[in-house]
mmCIF file of C-alpha atoms and ligand atoms in Angstrom:
data_model
loop_
_atom_site.group_PDB
_atom_site.id
_atom_site.type_symbol
_atom_site.label_atom_id
_atom_site.label_comp_id
_atom_site.label_asym_id
_atom_site.label_seq_id
_atom_site.Cartn_x
_atom_site.Cartn_y
_atom_site.Cartn_z
ATOM 1 C CA UNK T 25 20.165 9.361 -40.299
ATOM 2 C CA UNK T 26 18.724 5.852 -40.678
ATOM 3 C CA UNK T 27 20.806 3.360 -42.641
ATOM 4 C CA UNK T 28 19.194 1.470 -45.496
ATOM 5 C CA UNK T 29 20.954 -1.657 -46.740
ATOM 6 C CA UNK T 30 20.184 -1.972 -50.446
ATOM 7 C CA UNK T 31 21.295 -5.253 -51.976
ATOM 8 C CA UNK T 32 21.635 -5.379 -55.767
ATOM 9 C CA UNK T 33 21.816 -1.557 -55.791
ATOM 10 C CA UNK T 34 24.081 -1.549 -58.857
ATOM 11 C CA UNK T 35 21.510 -3.353 -61.023
ATOM 12 C CA UNK T 36 18.630 -1.947 -63.049
ATOM 13 C CA UNK T 37 15.848 -1.340 -60.495
ATOM 14 C CA UNK T 38 18.259 -1.099 -57.546
ATOM 15 C CA UNK T 39 20.273 1.773 -59.078
ATOM 16 C CA UNK T 40 17.071 3.662 -59.948
ATOM 17 C CA UNK T 41 15.904 3.119 -56.351
ATOM 18 C CA UNK T 42 19.206 4.386 -54.910
ATOM 19 C CA UNK T 43 19.068 7.601 -56.988
ATOM 20 C CA UNK T 44 15.433 8.266 -56.072
ATOM 21 C CA UNK T 45 15.915 7.515 -52.370
ATOM 22 C CA UNK T 46 18.980 9.767 -52.080
ATOM 23 C CA UNK T 47 17.067 12.570 -53.833
ATOM 24 C CA UNK T 48 13.827 12.236 -51.885
ATOM 25 C CA UNK T 49 14.724 11.006 -48.376
ATOM 26 C CA UNK T 50 17.355 11.588 -45.685
ATOM 27 C CA UNK T 51 18.402 7.918 -45.588
ATOM 28 C CA UNK T 52 22.020 6.882 -45.724
ATOM 29 C CA UNK T 53 22.349 4.033 -48.205
ATOM 30 C CA UNK T 54 24.695 1.090 -47.969
ATOM 31 C CA UNK T 55 24.758 -0.831 -51.250
ATOM 32 C CA UNK T 56 25.828 -4.476 -51.237
ATOM 33 C CA UNK T 57 26.269 -5.780 -54.759
ATOM 34 C CA UNK T 58 28.319 -8.651 -56.144
ATOM 35 C CA UNK T 59 28.695 -6.875 -59.512
ATOM 36 C CA UNK T 60 27.720 -9.824 -61.674
ATOM 37 C CA UNK T 61 27.386 -9.374 -65.451
ATOM 38 C CA UNK T 62 24.143 -7.423 -64.676
ATOM 39 C CA UNK T 63 25.549 -5.096 -61.975
ATOM 40 C CA UNK T 64 27.835 -2.147 -62.757
ATOM 41 C CA UNK T 65 29.360 0.705 -60.722
ATOM 42 C CA UNK T 66 28.637 3.056 -63.638
ATOM 43 C CA UNK T 67 24.911 2.560 -62.975
ATOM 44 C CA UNK T 68 25.555 4.637 -59.831
ATOM 45 C CA UNK T 69 27.983 7.107 -61.458
ATOM 46 C CA UNK T 70 25.602 10.091 -60.981
ATOM 47 C CA UNK T 71 25.635 9.588 -57.203
ATOM 48 C CA UNK T 72 29.006 7.946 -56.641
ATOM 49 C CA UNK T 73 30.369 10.876 -54.579
ATOM 50 C CA UNK T 74 27.156 11.363 -52.644
ATOM 51 C CA UNK T 75 27.939 11.794 -48.914
ATOM 52 C CA UNK T 76 25.064 9.465 -47.946
ATOM 53 C CA UNK T 77 26.096 6.535 -50.180
ATOM 54 C CA UNK T 78 28.473 3.726 -49.294
ATOM 55 C CA UNK T 79 29.269 0.901 -51.737
ATOM 56 C CA UNK T 80 30.408 -2.614 -50.834
ATOM 57 C CA UNK T 81 31.155 -5.230 -53.437
ATOM 58 C CA UNK T 82 30.056 -8.577 -51.998
ATOM 59 C CA UNK T 83 27.736 -11.538 -52.152
ATOM 60 C CA UNK T 84 24.410 -11.776 -50.262
ATOM 61 C CA UNK T 85 24.951 -15.515 -49.986
ATOM 62 C CA UNK T 86 28.230 -14.961 -48.128
ATOM 63 C CA UNK T 87 27.352 -15.223 -44.420
ATOM 64 C CA UNK T 88 30.402 -13.357 -43.101
ATOM 65 C CA UNK T 89 29.938 -10.394 -45.441
ATOM 66 C CA UNK T 90 26.244 -10.037 -44.669
ATOM 67 C CA UNK T 91 26.644 -10.342 -40.892
ATOM 68 C CA UNK T 92 29.555 -7.879 -40.878
ATOM 69 C CA UNK T 93 27.462 -5.279 -42.698
ATOM 70 C CA UNK T 94 24.550 -5.739 -40.271
ATOM 71 C CA UNK T 95 26.970 -5.277 -37.316
ATOM 72 C CA UNK T 96 28.705 -2.290 -38.897
ATOM 73 C CA UNK T 97 25.646 -0.339 -40.036
ATOM 74 C CA UNK T 98 22.698 -1.688 -37.975
ATOM 75 C CA UNK T 99 20.368 -0.961 -40.895
ATOM 76 C CA UNK T 100 16.862 0.253 -40.104
ATOM 77 C CA UNK T 101 15.692 -1.366 -43.321
ATOM 78 C CA UNK T 102 16.973 -3.874 -45.846
ATOM 79 C CA UNK T 103 15.703 -3.740 -49.415
ATOM 80 C CA UNK T 104 16.588 -6.931 -51.270
ATOM 81 C CA UNK T 105 16.964 -6.414 -55.021
ATOM 82 C CA UNK T 106 19.956 -8.733 -55.393
ATOM 83 C CA UNK T 107 19.059 -11.581 -57.672
ATOM 84 C CA UNK T 108 19.746 -13.472 -60.805
ATOM 85 C CA UNK T 109 16.856 -11.991 -62.798
ATOM 86 C CA UNK T 110 16.750 -13.353 -66.337
ATOM 87 C CA UNK T 111 14.346 -16.243 -67.067
ATOM 88 C CA UNK T 112 16.319 -17.431 -70.110
ATOM 89 C CA UNK T 113 19.546 -17.694 -68.091
ATOM 90 C CA UNK T 114 17.653 -19.685 -65.429
ATOM 91 C CA UNK T 115 16.716 -22.213 -68.118
ATOM 92 C CA UNK T 116 20.348 -22.581 -69.205
ATOM 93 C CA UNK T 117 21.779 -22.702 -65.654
ATOM 94 C CA UNK T 118 19.512 -22.704 -62.597
ATOM 95 C CA UNK T 119 22.328 -23.185 -60.016
ATOM 96 C CA UNK T 120 23.157 -19.498 -59.560
ATOM 97 C CA UNK T 121 19.439 -18.729 -59.198
ATOM 98 C CA UNK T 122 19.121 -21.149 -56.302
ATOM 99 C CA UNK T 123 22.315 -19.851 -54.677
ATOM 100 C CA UNK T 124 21.675 -16.112 -54.930
ATOM 101 C CA UNK T 125 17.904 -15.905 -54.898
ATOM 102 C CA UNK T 126 17.153 -18.537 -52.246
ATOM 103 C CA UNK T 127 20.322 -18.969 -50.174
ATOM 104 C CA UNK T 128 21.133 -15.244 -50.427
ATOM 105 C CA UNK T 129 17.693 -14.233 -49.154
ATOM 106 C CA UNK T 130 18.006 -16.792 -46.357
ATOM 107 C CA UNK T 131 21.324 -15.253 -45.257
ATOM 108 C CA UNK T 132 19.771 -11.751 -45.206
ATOM 109 C CA UNK T 133 16.827 -12.993 -43.126
ATOM 110 C CA UNK T 134 18.973 -14.928 -40.686
ATOM 111 C CA UNK T 135 21.360 -12.000 -40.222
ATOM 112 C CA UNK T 136 18.365 -9.719 -39.588
ATOM 113 C CA UNK T 137 16.928 -12.114 -37.013
ATOM 114 C CA UNK T 138 20.258 -12.262 -35.162
ATOM 115 C CA UNK T 139 20.842 -8.525 -35.416
ATOM 116 C CA UNK T 140 17.391 -7.727 -34.026
ATOM 117 C CA UNK T 141 17.924 -10.038 -31.061
ATOM 118 C CA UNK T 142 20.494 -7.516 -29.824
ATOM 119 C CA UNK T 143 18.738 -4.222 -30.595
ATOM 120 C CA UNK T 144 15.257 -2.712 -30.734
ATOM 121 C CA UNK T 145 13.186 -4.018 -33.643
ATOM 122 C CA UNK T 146 10.918 -0.936 -33.688
ATOM 123 C CA UNK T 147 10.676 0.418 -37.167
ATOM 124 C CA UNK T 148 12.907 -2.276 -38.733
ATOM 125 C CA UNK T 149 11.749 -3.544 -42.137
ATOM 126 C CA UNK T 150 13.061 -6.226 -44.477
ATOM 127 C CA UNK T 151 11.587 -5.617 -47.915
ATOM 128 C CA UNK T 152 11.763 -8.493 -50.375
ATOM 129 C CA UNK T 153 11.457 -7.196 -53.951
ATOM 130 C CA UNK T 154 9.697 -9.917 -55.906
ATOM 131 C CA UNK T 155 7.855 -10.596 -59.091
ATOM 132 C CA UNK T 156 4.458 -11.345 -60.650
ATOM 133 C CA UNK T 157 6.054 -14.411 -62.238
ATOM 134 C CA UNK T 158 5.660 -16.226 -58.882
ATOM 135 C CA UNK T 159 1.925 -16.483 -59.528
ATOM 136 C CA UNK T 160 2.306 -18.480 -62.766
ATOM 137 C CA UNK T 161 0.325 -17.833 -65.909
ATOM 138 C CA UNK T 162 -3.160 -16.399 -66.528
ATOM 139 C CA UNK T 163 -5.716 -17.154 -69.231
ATOM 140 C CA UNK T 164 -7.509 -14.351 -71.062
ATOM 141 C CA UNK T 165 -9.423 -13.213 -67.950
ATOM 142 C CA UNK T 166 -8.528 -12.245 -64.383
ATOM 143 C CA UNK T 167 -5.621 -10.644 -62.563
ATOM 144 C CA UNK T 168 -3.162 -11.748 -59.901
ATOM 145 C CA UNK T 169 -4.166 -10.682 -56.395
ATOM 146 C CA UNK T 170 -2.024 -10.767 -53.255
ATOM 147 C CA UNK T 171 -3.982 -13.890 -52.235
ATOM 148 C CA UNK T 172 -3.392 -15.761 -55.525
ATOM 149 C CA UNK T 173 -1.449 -18.962 -54.726
ATOM 150 C CA UNK T 174 2.102 -19.122 -56.039
ATOM 151 C CA UNK T 175 2.529 -21.422 -59.081
ATOM 152 C CA UNK T 176 5.947 -20.573 -60.608
ATOM 153 C CA UNK T 177 6.835 -22.106 -63.980
ATOM 154 C CA UNK T 178 10.471 -21.149 -64.659
ATOM 155 C CA UNK T 179 13.511 -21.868 -62.481
ATOM 156 C CA UNK T 180 13.803 -18.057 -62.023
ATOM 157 C CA UNK T 181 10.220 -17.738 -60.768
ATOM 158 C CA UNK T 182 10.562 -20.838 -58.591
ATOM 159 C CA UNK T 183 13.702 -19.449 -56.930
ATOM 160 C CA UNK T 184 11.982 -16.087 -56.235
ATOM 161 C CA UNK T 185 8.882 -17.864 -54.904
ATOM 162 C CA UNK T 186 11.000 -20.071 -52.616
ATOM 163 C CA UNK T 187 12.734 -16.980 -51.226
ATOM 164 C CA UNK T 188 9.368 -15.256 -50.663
ATOM 165 C CA UNK T 189 8.151 -18.279 -48.705
ATOM 166 C CA UNK T 190 11.210 -17.990 -46.431
ATOM 167 C CA UNK T 191 10.438 -14.281 -45.957
ATOM 168 C CA UNK T 192 6.873 -15.139 -44.983
ATOM 169 C CA UNK T 193 8.048 -17.873 -42.610
ATOM 170 C CA UNK T 194 10.503 -15.510 -40.859
ATOM 171 C CA UNK T 195 7.623 -13.112 -40.277
ATOM 172 C CA UNK T 196 5.235 -15.770 -38.974
ATOM 173 C CA UNK T 197 7.806 -17.741 -36.953
ATOM 174 C CA UNK T 198 10.185 -15.072 -35.646
ATOM 175 C CA UNK T 199 7.977 -11.963 -35.980
ATOM 176 C CA UNK T 200 10.582 -10.422 -38.269
ATOM 177 C CA UNK T 201 8.976 -7.260 -39.701
ATOM 178 C CA UNK T 202 9.025 -8.199 -43.363
ATOM 179 C CA UNK T 203 7.281 -6.849 -46.447
ATOM 180 C CA UNK T 204 7.041 -8.581 -49.826
ATOM 181 C CA UNK T 205 6.251 -6.769 -53.039
ATOM 182 C CA UNK T 206 5.363 -8.520 -56.308
ATOM 183 C CA UNK T 207 5.785 -6.369 -59.361
ATOM 184 C CA UNK T 208 5.087 -6.719 -63.067
ATOM 185 C CA UNK T 209 7.623 -6.159 -65.896
ATOM 186 C CA UNK T 210 9.723 -3.028 -65.357
ATOM 187 C CA UNK T 211 11.296 -0.953 -68.127
ATOM 188 C CA UNK T 212 13.318 2.262 -68.185
ATOM 189 C CA UNK T 213 16.894 3.586 -68.033
ATOM 190 C CA UNK T 214 19.767 1.313 -66.963
ATOM 191 C CA UNK T 215 18.069 -1.998 -67.820
ATOM 192 C CA UNK T 216 20.612 -4.579 -68.921
ATOM 193 C CA UNK T 217 20.339 -5.106 -72.722
ATOM 194 C CA UNK T 218 19.321 -8.758 -72.424
ATOM 195 C CA UNK T 219 15.692 -7.784 -71.573
ATOM 196 C CA UNK T 220 13.006 -7.195 -74.215
ATOM 197 C CA UNK T 221 12.852 -3.367 -74.357
ATOM 198 C CA UNK T 222 16.584 -2.480 -74.440
ATOM 199 C CA UNK T 223 17.416 -5.512 -76.589
ATOM 200 C CA UNK T 224 14.963 -4.395 -79.271
ATOM 201 C CA UNK T 225 16.124 -0.745 -79.154
ATOM 202 C CA UNK T 226 19.785 -1.698 -79.530
ATOM 203 C CA UNK T 227 19.174 -4.292 -82.241
ATOM 204 C CA UNK T 228 17.146 -1.721 -84.213
ATOM 205 C CA UNK T 229 19.914 0.887 -83.858
ATOM 206 C CA UNK T 230 22.472 -1.645 -85.094
ATOM 207 C CA UNK T 231 20.354 -2.866 -88.026
ATOM 208 C CA UNK T 232 19.937 -6.357 -86.502
ATOM 209 C CA UNK T 233 16.695 -8.343 -86.532
ATOM 210 C CA UNK T 234 14.121 -7.932 -83.720
ATOM 211 C CA UNK T 235 13.571 -11.514 -82.450
ATOM 212 C CA UNK T 236 10.133 -12.126 -80.948
ATOM 213 C CA UNK T 237 9.444 -15.411 -79.154
ATOM 214 C CA UNK T 238 6.658 -17.575 -80.585
ATOM 215 C CA UNK T 239 3.860 -15.608 -82.239
ATOM 216 C CA UNK T 240 4.367 -12.521 -80.016
ATOM 217 C CA UNK T 241 0.966 -12.860 -78.362
ATOM 218 C CA UNK T 242 2.227 -13.399 -74.782
ATOM 219 C CA UNK T 243 0.952 -10.579 -72.569
ATOM 220 C CA UNK T 244 2.883 -8.709 -69.882
ATOM 221 C CA UNK T 245 1.893 -5.735 -67.725
ATOM 222 C CA UNK T 246 4.492 -2.945 -68.014
ATOM 223 C CA UNK T 247 5.530 -0.500 -65.265
ATOM 224 C CA UNK T 248 8.006 2.381 -65.617
ATOM 225 C CA UNK T 249 10.872 1.718 -63.227
ATOM 226 C CA UNK T 250 10.578 5.057 -61.346
ATOM 227 C CA UNK T 251 6.943 4.279 -60.541
ATOM 228 C CA UNK T 252 7.999 0.919 -59.115
ATOM 229 C CA UNK T 253 10.702 2.597 -56.998
ATOM 230 C CA UNK T 254 8.179 5.117 -55.616
ATOM 231 C CA UNK T 255 5.933 2.194 -54.725
ATOM 232 C CA UNK T 256 8.768 0.495 -52.834
ATOM 233 C CA UNK T 257 9.404 3.668 -50.826
ATOM 234 C CA UNK T 258 5.671 3.868 -50.059
ATOM 235 C CA UNK T 259 5.712 0.228 -48.899
ATOM 236 C CA UNK T 260 8.692 0.942 -46.625
ATOM 237 C CA UNK T 261 7.002 4.011 -45.154
ATOM 238 C CA UNK T 262 3.396 2.858 -44.930
ATOM 239 C CA UNK T 263 3.322 -0.936 -45.424
ATOM 240 C CA UNK T 264 2.194 -3.268 -42.646
ATOM 241 C CA UNK T 265 4.763 -5.903 -41.568
ATOM 242 C CA UNK T 266 3.870 -9.394 -42.747
ATOM 243 C CA UNK T 267 1.886 -8.103 -45.734
ATOM 244 C CA UNK T 268 2.481 -8.499 -49.439
ATOM 245 C CA UNK T 269 1.751 -5.828 -52.048
ATOM 246 C CA UNK T 270 1.240 -6.109 -55.821
ATOM 247 C CA UNK T 271 2.520 -3.365 -58.121
ATOM 248 C CA UNK T 272 1.607 -3.102 -61.804
ATOM 249 C CA UNK T 273 1.316 -0.499 -64.525
ATOM 250 C CA UNK T 274 -2.263 -1.108 -65.743
ATOM 251 C CA UNK T 275 -0.572 -1.447 -69.132
ATOM 252 C CA UNK T 276 -1.089 -4.922 -70.538
ATOM 253 C CA UNK T 277 0.523 -5.334 -73.935
ATOM 254 C CA UNK T 278 1.450 -8.325 -76.088
ATOM 255 C CA UNK T 279 5.162 -8.609 -76.802
ATOM 256 C CA UNK T 280 4.407 -7.841 -80.459
ATOM 257 C CA UNK T 281 2.569 -4.611 -79.451
ATOM 258 C CA UNK T 282 5.553 -3.560 -77.304
ATOM 259 C CA UNK T 283 7.968 -4.034 -80.204
ATOM 260 C CA UNK T 284 5.652 -2.320 -82.708
ATOM 261 C CA UNK T 285 5.268 0.679 -80.340
ATOM 262 C CA UNK T 286 9.062 0.839 -80.022
ATOM 263 C CA UNK T 287 9.412 0.732 -83.812
ATOM 264 C CA UNK T 288 6.921 3.629 -84.107
ATOM 265 C CA UNK T 289 8.885 5.779 -81.615
ATOM 266 C CA UNK T 290 12.162 4.987 -83.391
ATOM 267 C CA UNK T 291 10.635 5.896 -86.786
ATOM 268 C CA UNK T 292 9.983 9.379 -85.340
ATOM 269 C CA UNK T 293 13.139 10.108 -83.366
ATOM 270 C CA UNK T 294 15.767 8.049 -85.229
ATOM 271 C CA UNK T 295 14.292 7.299 -88.694
ATOM 272 C CA UNK T 296 15.902 4.488 -90.717
ATOM 273 C CA UNK T 297 17.089 7.106 -93.248
ATOM 274 C CA UNK T 298 19.353 8.503 -90.435
ATOM 275 C CA UNK T 299 20.436 5.032 -89.366
ATOM 276 C CA UNK T 300 23.429 3.867 -91.408
ATOM 277 C CA UNK T 301 23.433 0.330 -89.996
ATOM 278 C CA UNK T 302 19.747 -0.185 -90.831
ATOM 279 C CA UNK T 303 20.233 1.246 -94.328
ATOM 280 C CA UNK T 304 23.294 -0.955 -94.908
ATOM 281 C CA UNK T 305 21.279 -4.021 -93.873
ATOM 282 C CA UNK T 306 18.667 -3.021 -96.457
ATOM 283 C CA UNK T 307 15.854 -2.010 -94.064
ATOM 284 C CA UNK T 308 13.523 0.853 -94.990
ATOM 285 C CA UNK T 309 11.430 0.623 -91.824
ATOM 286 C CA UNK T 310 11.934 -0.783 -88.304
ATOM 287 C CA UNK T 311 8.835 -3.018 -88.567
ATOM 288 C CA UNK T 312 10.626 -4.959 -91.329
ATOM 289 C CA UNK T 313 13.242 -6.045 -88.772
ATOM 290 C CA UNK T 314 10.711 -8.084 -86.742
ATOM 291 C CA UNK T 315 11.411 -11.799 -86.871
ATOM 292 C CA UNK T 316 9.458 -14.543 -85.070
ATOM 293 C CA UNK T 317 11.764 -17.106 -83.427
ATOM 294 C CA UNK T 318 11.363 -20.367 -81.485
ATOM 295 C CA UNK T 319 9.297 -19.835 -78.342
ATOM 296 C CA UNK T 320 10.738 -19.937 -74.810
ATOM 297 C CA UNK T 321 10.230 -23.343 -73.139
ATOM 298 C CA UNK T 322 7.389 -23.039 -70.583
ATOM 299 C CA UNK T 323 6.617 -19.486 -71.749
ATOM 300 C CA UNK T 324 3.860 -18.044 -69.498
ATOM 301 C CA UNK T 325 0.922 -16.729 -71.557
ATOM 302 C CA UNK T 326 -0.235 -13.734 -69.592
ATOM 303 C CA UNK T 327 0.512 -11.751 -66.411
ATOM 304 C CA UNK T 328 -1.793 -9.024 -65.045
ATOM 305 C CA UNK T 329 -1.815 -7.321 -61.650
ATOM 306 C CA UNK T 330 -4.691 -6.262 -59.447
ATOM 307 C CA UNK T 331 -3.357 -3.110 -57.745
ATOM 308 C CA UNK T 332 -6.352 -1.935 -55.689
ATOM 309 C CA UNK T 333 -4.624 -2.899 -52.407
ATOM 310 C CA UNK T 334 -1.614 -0.598 -52.964
ATOM 311 C CA UNK T 335 -3.902 2.163 -54.214
ATOM 312 C CA UNK T 336 -6.009 1.875 -51.064
ATOM 313 C CA UNK T 337 -3.382 1.107 -48.418
ATOM 314 C CA UNK T 338 -0.255 2.838 -49.719
ATOM 315 C CA UNK T 339 -1.848 5.664 -51.724
ATOM 316 C CA UNK T 340 0.227 4.556 -54.739
ATOM 317 C CA UNK T 341 -0.742 4.317 -58.401
ATOM 318 C CA UNK T 342 1.307 4.395 -61.619
ATOM 319 C CA UNK T 343 1.954 7.936 -62.903
ATOM 320 C CA UNK T 344 3.846 7.353 -66.172
ATOM 321 C CA UNK T 345 1.810 6.024 -69.115
ATOM 322 C CA UNK T 346 3.325 3.175 -71.143
ATOM 323 C CA UNK T 347 3.699 5.342 -74.280
ATOM 324 C CA UNK T 348 5.406 8.228 -72.388
ATOM 325 C CA UNK T 349 7.619 5.885 -70.396
ATOM 326 C CA UNK T 350 8.671 3.986 -73.502
ATOM 327 C CA UNK T 351 9.545 7.222 -75.330
ATOM 328 C CA UNK T 352 11.682 8.357 -72.364
ATOM 329 C CA UNK T 353 13.366 4.946 -72.380
ATOM 330 C CA UNK T 354 14.150 5.009 -76.115
ATOM 331 C CA UNK T 355 15.566 8.551 -75.770
ATOM 332 C CA UNK T 356 17.705 7.451 -72.810
ATOM 333 C CA UNK T 357 19.201 4.477 -74.702
ATOM 334 C CA UNK T 358 19.941 6.580 -77.802
ATOM 335 C CA UNK T 359 21.737 9.134 -75.600
ATOM 336 C CA UNK T 360 23.616 6.448 -73.664
ATOM 337 C CA UNK T 361 25.056 4.132 -76.304
ATOM 338 C CA UNK T 362 28.454 4.365 -74.581
ATOM 339 C CA UNK T 363 26.840 2.922 -71.415
ATOM 340 C CA UNK T 364 25.347 0.118 -73.504
ATOM 341 C CA UNK T 365 28.733 -0.759 -74.940
ATOM 342 C CA UNK T 366 30.437 -0.615 -71.538
ATOM 343 C CA UNK T 367 28.023 -2.986 -69.758
ATOM 344 C CA UNK T 368 28.004 -5.565 -72.541
ATOM 345 C CA UNK T 369 31.736 -5.568 -73.138
ATOM 346 C CA UNK T 370 33.249 -9.036 -72.879
ATOM 347 C CA UNK T 371 30.112 -10.481 -71.261
ATOM 348 C CA UNK T 372 27.163 -10.445 -73.640
ATOM 349 C CA UNK T 373 26.590 -10.245 -77.388
ATOM 350 C CA UNK T 374 22.748 -10.333 -77.353
ATOM 351 C CA UNK T 375 22.670 -13.901 -78.659
ATOM 352 C CA UNK T 376 19.645 -16.110 -77.999
ATOM 353 C CA UNK T 377 19.616 -17.699 -74.534
ATOM 354 C CA UNK T 378 17.250 -20.107 -72.806
ATOM 355 C CA UNK T 379 16.752 -22.878 -75.303
ATOM 356 C CA UNK T 380 18.368 -25.367 -72.939
ATOM 357 C CA UNK T 381 21.513 -25.828 -74.979
ATOM 358 C CA UNK T 382 20.173 -25.135 -78.480
ATOM 359 C CA UNK T 383 21.440 -21.898 -80.006
ATOM 360 C CA UNK T 384 20.170 -19.198 -82.224
ATOM 361 C CA UNK T 385 18.374 -13.553 -80.977
ATOM 362 C CA UNK T 386 17.139 -12.620 -77.199
ATOM 363 C CA UNK T 387 14.384 -11.192 -74.857
ATOM 364 C CA UNK T 388 12.014 -10.482 -72.001
ATOM 365 C CA UNK T 389 12.115 -10.314 -68.180
HETATM 366 P P1 LIG H 29 19.279 -6.921 -62.420
HETATM 367 O O1 LIG H 29 19.675 -8.253 -62.936
HETATM 368 O O2 LIG H 29 19.378 -5.716 -63.300
HETATM 369 O O3 LIG H 29 20.139 -6.591 -61.113
HETATM 370 C C1 LIG H 29 20.449 -7.547 -60.154
HETATM 371 C C2 LIG H 29 21.580 -6.985 -59.275
HETATM 372 O O4 LIG H 29 21.863 -7.941 -58.243
HETATM 373 C C3 LIG H 29 22.873 -6.756 -60.059
HETATM 374 O O5 LIG H 29 23.439 -5.502 -59.688
HETATM 375 C C4 LIG H 29 23.775 -7.904 -59.589
HETATM 376 O O6 LIG H 29 25.146 -7.584 -59.628
HETATM 377 C C5 LIG H 29 23.277 -8.106 -58.164
HETATM 378 N N1 LIG H 29 23.545 -9.453 -57.671
HETATM 379 C C6 LIG H 29 23.336 -10.635 -58.305
HETATM 380 N N2 LIG H 29 23.726 -11.653 -57.508
HETATM 381 C C7 LIG H 29 24.164 -11.108 -56.345
HETATM 382 C C8 LIG H 29 24.673 -11.651 -55.134
HETATM 383 N N3 LIG H 29 24.812 -12.960 -54.963
HETATM 384 N N4 LIG H 29 25.024 -10.805 -54.138
HETATM 385 C C9 LIG H 29 24.901 -9.460 -54.297
HETATM 386 N N5 LIG H 29 24.435 -8.884 -55.433
HETATM 387 C C10 LIG H 29 24.068 -9.708 -56.443
HETATM 388 O O7 LIG H 29 17.796 -7.131 -61.866
HETATM 389 P P2 LIG H 29 16.586 -6.091 -61.784
HETATM 390 O O8 LIG H 29 15.785 -6.185 -63.029
HETATM 391 O O9 LIG H 29 17.095 -4.759 -61.304
HETATM 392 O O10 LIG H 29 15.730 -6.776 -60.635
HETATM 393 C C11 LIG H 29 15.960 -6.446 -59.257
HETATM 394 C C12 LIG H 29 15.008 -7.259 -58.394
HETATM 395 O O11 LIG H 29 13.652 -6.958 -58.754
HETATM 396 C C13 LIG H 29 15.167 -8.777 -58.579
HETATM 397 O O12 LIG H 29 15.050 -9.368 -57.319
HETATM 398 C C14 LIG H 29 14.012 -9.171 -59.481
HETATM 399 O O13 LIG H 29 13.595 -10.482 -59.198
HETATM 400 C C15 LIG H 29 12.958 -8.159 -59.067
HETATM 401 N N6 LIG H 29 11.970 -7.827 -60.125
HETATM 402 C C16 LIG H 29 12.400 -7.423 -61.349
HETATM 403 C C17 LIG H 29 11.453 -7.070 -62.318
HETATM 404 C C18 LIG H 29 11.871 -6.580 -63.692
HETATM 405 O O14 LIG H 29 11.013 -6.422 -64.566
HETATM 406 N N7 LIG H 29 13.139 -6.313 -63.926
HETATM 407 C C19 LIG H 29 10.083 -7.167 -62.029
HETATM 408 C C20 LIG H 29 9.688 -7.593 -60.745
HETATM 409 C C21 LIG H 29 10.659 -7.907 -59.789
#
């Protein structure tokens, strides 16, 4: 059974990937996760006794830990999800983003290079899970292609872009069989409540305002997390080393449209008349909770992904429509309020972040 080293496997996308991969492949999975505020063992509770899952708490930027795991498990593939992932937090404190996202990726690459010097490299893959934010911001027209030059605008995006450049260099210089995937905004179960979709659902349930940055017209392309995870498996199985692949949901929406769609779903499945907190706060509809707040510094206007390469070369395309995926997500959060409480306890109160010191509500990837 081939070993897969999955870093950041206790986070949002990583834990969805671990569940899917255990269910649909024969791989044995070794998770390396530092369990930061965003990573939680309970995200893997459904599979915690699975005979093909091993969990290690540790830091990808810690050389000894990473090299020991490579020696112990000789992974056939490494899938790097581990990252500091929230743009607003990168504005308030970029240091951890440089350490984990850049230095951590460097340690994974260097350990792979050394490990492969002593064993066959046939079939080995290092998959760097990256983001559309590396490409910068679009105007009204056009989409990001795999050949679009990187032009990151936030410290988060810059740290991911820097790591991707190292991945590329290790492929070109040392022939390390790497793959890089750039994906648009994910949403779905197990997303930490600091990001737009879960933040809005939980605020609505608790009768708190729904803070939207600026005028709400910034556009993101939304992909259901399981679709992304299927794409990553396809890249591992059928991707060509040295290549990069863009994943997106063909679902461009303004932030205001996302929140209004969420409000519509909540009106149906958890109407304000059944919601004591909303009633107590005097709200008769979820739309009334929307509040426009100070914009994010350097807020990118629009992201959109051209996905014809993955459709052609990997046989992948999104299968879950935005409306269906969002409904499944709202239902999951309403059924898992205990999870929401557990992951926020003592570490996050959904206050506004990312105003570079100024305070005030929340959001986005
Ligand atoms: P997340 O914040 O939910 O999870 C990150 C995980 O990494 C957590 O489990 C955390 O504990 C772990 N981690 C952080 N620092 C670590 C370290 N030094 N060593 C080991 N583990 C560490 O993030 P996510 O949304 O699941 O994103 C996963 C990856 O996908 C990231 O690399 C992100 O850049 C990328 N990505 C995310 C999106 C999105 O919309 N969420 C879109 C495109 C790409």
